[in-house]
Short mmCIF file of C-alpha atoms in Angstrom, two decimals:
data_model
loop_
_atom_site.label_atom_id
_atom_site.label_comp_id
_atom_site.label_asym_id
_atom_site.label_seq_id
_atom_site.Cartn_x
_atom_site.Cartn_y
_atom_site.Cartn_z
CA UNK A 25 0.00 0.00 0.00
CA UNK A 26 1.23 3.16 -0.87
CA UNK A 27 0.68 6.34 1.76
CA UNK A 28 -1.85 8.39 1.11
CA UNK A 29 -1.89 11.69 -0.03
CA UNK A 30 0.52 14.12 1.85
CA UNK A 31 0.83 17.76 2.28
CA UNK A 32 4.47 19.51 1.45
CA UNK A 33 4.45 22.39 4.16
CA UNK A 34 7.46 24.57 3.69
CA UNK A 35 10.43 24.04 5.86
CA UNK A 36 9.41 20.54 6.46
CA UNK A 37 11.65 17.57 5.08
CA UNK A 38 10.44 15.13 3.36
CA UNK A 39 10.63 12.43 5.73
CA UNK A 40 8.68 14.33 8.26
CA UNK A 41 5.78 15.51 5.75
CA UNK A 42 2.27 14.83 7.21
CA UNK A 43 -0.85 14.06 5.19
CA UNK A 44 -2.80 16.54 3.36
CA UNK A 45 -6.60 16.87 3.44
CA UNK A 46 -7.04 14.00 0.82
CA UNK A 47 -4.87 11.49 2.29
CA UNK A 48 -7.01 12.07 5.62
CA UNK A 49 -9.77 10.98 4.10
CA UNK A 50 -8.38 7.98 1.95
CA UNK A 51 -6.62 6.43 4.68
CA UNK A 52 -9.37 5.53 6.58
CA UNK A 53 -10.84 4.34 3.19
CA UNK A 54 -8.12 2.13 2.66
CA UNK A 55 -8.54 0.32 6.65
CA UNK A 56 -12.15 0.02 5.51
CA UNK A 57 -11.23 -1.81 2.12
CA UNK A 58 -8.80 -4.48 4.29
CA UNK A 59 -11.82 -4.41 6.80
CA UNK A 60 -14.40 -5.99 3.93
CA UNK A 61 -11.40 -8.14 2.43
CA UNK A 62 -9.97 -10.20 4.91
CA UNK A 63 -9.19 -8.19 7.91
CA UNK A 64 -5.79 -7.79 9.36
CA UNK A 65 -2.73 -8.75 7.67
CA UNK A 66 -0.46 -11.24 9.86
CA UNK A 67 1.93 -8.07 9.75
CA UNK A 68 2.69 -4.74 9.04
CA UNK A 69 6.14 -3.71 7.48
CA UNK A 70 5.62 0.35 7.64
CA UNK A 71 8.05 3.20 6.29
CA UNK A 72 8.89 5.24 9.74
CA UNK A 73 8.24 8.61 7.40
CA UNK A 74 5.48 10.41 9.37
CA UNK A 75 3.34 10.23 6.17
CA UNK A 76 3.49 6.34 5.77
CA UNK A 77 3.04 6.32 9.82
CA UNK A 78 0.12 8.15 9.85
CA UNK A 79 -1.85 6.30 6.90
CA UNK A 80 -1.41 3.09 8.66
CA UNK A 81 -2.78 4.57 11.82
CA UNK A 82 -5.04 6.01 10.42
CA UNK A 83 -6.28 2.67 8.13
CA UNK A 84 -5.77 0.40 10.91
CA UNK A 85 -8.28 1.78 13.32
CA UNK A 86 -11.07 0.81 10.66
CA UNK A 87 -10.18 -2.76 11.02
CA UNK A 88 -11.92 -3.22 14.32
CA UNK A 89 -9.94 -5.48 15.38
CA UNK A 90 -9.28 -6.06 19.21
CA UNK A 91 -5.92 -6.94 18.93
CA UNK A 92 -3.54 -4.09 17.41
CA UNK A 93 -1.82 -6.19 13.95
CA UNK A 94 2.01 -6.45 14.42
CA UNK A 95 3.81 -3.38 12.98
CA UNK A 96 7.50 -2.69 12.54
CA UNK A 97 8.53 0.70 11.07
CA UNK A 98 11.08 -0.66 9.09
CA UNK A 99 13.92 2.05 7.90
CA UNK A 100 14.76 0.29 4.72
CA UNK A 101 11.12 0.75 3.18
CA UNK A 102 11.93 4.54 3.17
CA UNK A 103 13.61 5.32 -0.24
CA UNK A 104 13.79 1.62 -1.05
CA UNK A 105 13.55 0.26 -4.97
CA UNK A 106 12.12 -2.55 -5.87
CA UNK A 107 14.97 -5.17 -5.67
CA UNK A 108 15.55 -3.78 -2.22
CA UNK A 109 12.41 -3.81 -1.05
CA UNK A 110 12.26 -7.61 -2.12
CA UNK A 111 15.58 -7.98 -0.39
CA UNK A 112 13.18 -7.29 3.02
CA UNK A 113 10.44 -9.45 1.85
CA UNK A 114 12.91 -12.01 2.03
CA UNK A 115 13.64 -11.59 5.73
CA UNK A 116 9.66 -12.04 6.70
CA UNK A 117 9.31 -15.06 8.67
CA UNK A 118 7.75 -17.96 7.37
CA UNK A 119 5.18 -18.09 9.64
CA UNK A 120 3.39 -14.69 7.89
CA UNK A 121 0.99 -15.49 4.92
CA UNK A 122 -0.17 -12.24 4.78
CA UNK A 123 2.00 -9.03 4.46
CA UNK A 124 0.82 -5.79 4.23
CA UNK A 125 4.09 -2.68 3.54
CA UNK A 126 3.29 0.88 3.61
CA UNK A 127 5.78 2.39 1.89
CA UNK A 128 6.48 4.98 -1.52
CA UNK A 129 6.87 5.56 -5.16
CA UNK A 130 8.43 4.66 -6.98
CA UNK A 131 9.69 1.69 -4.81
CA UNK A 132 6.44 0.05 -4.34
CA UNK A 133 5.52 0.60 -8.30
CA UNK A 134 8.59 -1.30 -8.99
CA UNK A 135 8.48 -4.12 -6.57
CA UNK A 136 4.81 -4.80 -8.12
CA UNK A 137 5.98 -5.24 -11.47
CA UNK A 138 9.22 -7.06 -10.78
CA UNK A 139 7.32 -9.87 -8.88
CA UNK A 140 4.46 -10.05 -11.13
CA UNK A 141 5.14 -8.74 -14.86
CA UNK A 142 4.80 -11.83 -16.76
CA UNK A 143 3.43 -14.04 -14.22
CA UNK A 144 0.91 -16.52 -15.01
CA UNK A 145 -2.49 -16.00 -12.74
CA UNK A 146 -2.76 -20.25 -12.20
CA UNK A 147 0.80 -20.06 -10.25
CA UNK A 148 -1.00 -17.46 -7.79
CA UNK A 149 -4.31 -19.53 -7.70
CA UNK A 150 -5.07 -21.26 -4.08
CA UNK A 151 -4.20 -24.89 -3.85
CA UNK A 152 -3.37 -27.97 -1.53
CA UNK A 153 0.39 -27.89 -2.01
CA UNK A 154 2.97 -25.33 -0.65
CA UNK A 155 2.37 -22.07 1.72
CA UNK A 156 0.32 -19.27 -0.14
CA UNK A 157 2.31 -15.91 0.64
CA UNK A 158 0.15 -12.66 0.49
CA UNK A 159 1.43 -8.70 0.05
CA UNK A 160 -1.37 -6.67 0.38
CA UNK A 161 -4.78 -7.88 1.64
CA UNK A 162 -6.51 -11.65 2.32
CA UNK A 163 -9.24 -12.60 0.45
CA UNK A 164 -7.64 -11.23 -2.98
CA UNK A 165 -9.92 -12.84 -5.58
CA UNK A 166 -12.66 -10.96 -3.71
CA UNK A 167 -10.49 -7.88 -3.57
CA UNK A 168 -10.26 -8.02 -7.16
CA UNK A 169 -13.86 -8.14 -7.77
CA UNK A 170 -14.67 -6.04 -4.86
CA UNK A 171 -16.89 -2.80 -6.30
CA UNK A 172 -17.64 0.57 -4.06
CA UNK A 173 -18.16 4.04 -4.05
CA UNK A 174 -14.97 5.84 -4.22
CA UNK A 175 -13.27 3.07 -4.62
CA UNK A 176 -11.27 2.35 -8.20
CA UNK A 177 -10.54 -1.29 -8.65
CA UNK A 178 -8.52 -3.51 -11.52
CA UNK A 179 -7.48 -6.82 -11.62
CA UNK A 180 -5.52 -9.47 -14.05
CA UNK A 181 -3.75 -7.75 -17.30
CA UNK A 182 -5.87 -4.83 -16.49
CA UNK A 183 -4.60 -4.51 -13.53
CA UNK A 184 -0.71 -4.27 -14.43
CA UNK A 185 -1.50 -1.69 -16.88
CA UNK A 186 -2.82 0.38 -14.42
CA UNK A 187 0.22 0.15 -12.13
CA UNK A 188 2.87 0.55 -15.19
CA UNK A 189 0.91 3.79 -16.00
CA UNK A 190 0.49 4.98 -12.55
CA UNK A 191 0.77 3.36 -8.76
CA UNK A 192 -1.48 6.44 -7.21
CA UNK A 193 -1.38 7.28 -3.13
CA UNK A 194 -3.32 5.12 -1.24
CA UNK A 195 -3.34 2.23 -3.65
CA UNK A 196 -3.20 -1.15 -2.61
CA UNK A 197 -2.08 -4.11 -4.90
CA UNK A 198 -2.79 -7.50 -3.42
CA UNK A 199 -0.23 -10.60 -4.94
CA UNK A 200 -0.18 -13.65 -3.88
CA UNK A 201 2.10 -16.69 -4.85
CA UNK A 202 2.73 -20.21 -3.74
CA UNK A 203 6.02 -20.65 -1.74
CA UNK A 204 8.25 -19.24 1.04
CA UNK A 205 9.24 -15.47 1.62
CA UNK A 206 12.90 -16.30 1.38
CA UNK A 207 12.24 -17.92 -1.87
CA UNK A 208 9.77 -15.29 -3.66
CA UNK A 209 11.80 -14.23 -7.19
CA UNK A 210 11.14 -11.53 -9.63
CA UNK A 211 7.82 -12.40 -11.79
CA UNK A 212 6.93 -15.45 -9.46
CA UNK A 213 3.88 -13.70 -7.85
CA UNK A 214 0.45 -12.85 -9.25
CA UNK A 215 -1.18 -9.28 -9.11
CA UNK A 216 -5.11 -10.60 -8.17
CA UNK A 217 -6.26 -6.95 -7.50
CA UNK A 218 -5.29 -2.94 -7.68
CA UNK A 219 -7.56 -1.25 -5.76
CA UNK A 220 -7.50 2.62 -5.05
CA UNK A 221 -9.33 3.67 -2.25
CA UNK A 222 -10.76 7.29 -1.76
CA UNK A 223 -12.94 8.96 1.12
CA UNK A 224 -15.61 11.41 0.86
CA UNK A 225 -15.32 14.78 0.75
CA UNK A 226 -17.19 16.99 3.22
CA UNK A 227 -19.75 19.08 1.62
CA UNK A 228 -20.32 20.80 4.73
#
């Protein structure tokens, strides 16, 4: 998942940028999407940026879910590309089948198409044999299908065409693949959903 939205207040660096009025309201749009989709993630890799902090706050207090999901503000997400950020996947221990990182562009962008340009949807399907590793949400083939106000969602072929044109704030692409963390490789995963979520604006 990609932080939402952020402001760029003068003075500020860029690691300590907050959200802007947008990503305020997509955040919490994004905990609601993982809400209807299979809940929390086993854990949460987070960029310590205040931005990437905040939309995981912000998201995980719309899971409802009495006990707080494992997070680890992980330095190496912040600035990462997409080899390196599959360098930390690689670290996850086995016992996680489903990851969710907050992180940035054009990192994320890049570790999305490196582990699924290419790849064949049957070698994501779920089946008997082997562990069934998850970035992004549970529940993908509903994910993928999943339809809701404010909410922009792609899947398959459609869905990689989306990400090599744009990976927007707040998006979340859910991949899933058959297999230990230590052994994912480049264009071994499948990309079962992009979904961008996007709250409300006050007409008050």
């Amino acid at each position: 998942m990609r932080h939402a939205k952020s402001a760029w207040p003068e003075g500020v660096a860029d690691h300590d940028r907050p959200l802007g009025p947008r990503g305020l309201r997509d955040a919490p749009a994004a905990g609601r999407f993982l809400a209807e989709n299979g809940g929390p993630p086993d854990l949460v890799l987070c960029s310590p940026a205040r931005r990437a902090r905040h939309t995981w706050e912000l998201a995980a207090a719309e899971l409802g879910s009495p006990v707080p999901t494992p997070t680890l503000h992980e330095p190496r997400l912040y600035g990462a590309d997409g080899d390196e950020l599959l360098d930390v996947l690689h670290g996850v221990p086995d016992e996680v089948a489903t990851l969710l990182l907050v992180g940035h562009n054009p990192g994320l962008e890049d570790l999305v198409l490196l582990l699924s340009a290419g790849a064949d949807g049957a070698d994501g399907a779920e089946g008997e044999d082997g562990a069934d590793g998850t970035v992004g949400a549970e529940g993908s083939t509903r994910a993928a299908g999943a339809e809701a106000a404010g909410r922009a969602v792609s899947s398959g072929e459609d869905a990689l065409d989306r990400v090599r044109t744009k990976f927007p704030t707040s998006a979340i692409a859910v991949l899933t693949w058959h297999g230990t963390w230590t052994d994912l490789r480049p264009g071994e995963a499948y990309l079962a959903g992009l979904v961008i979520p996007r709250g409300v604006r006050d007409s008050s």
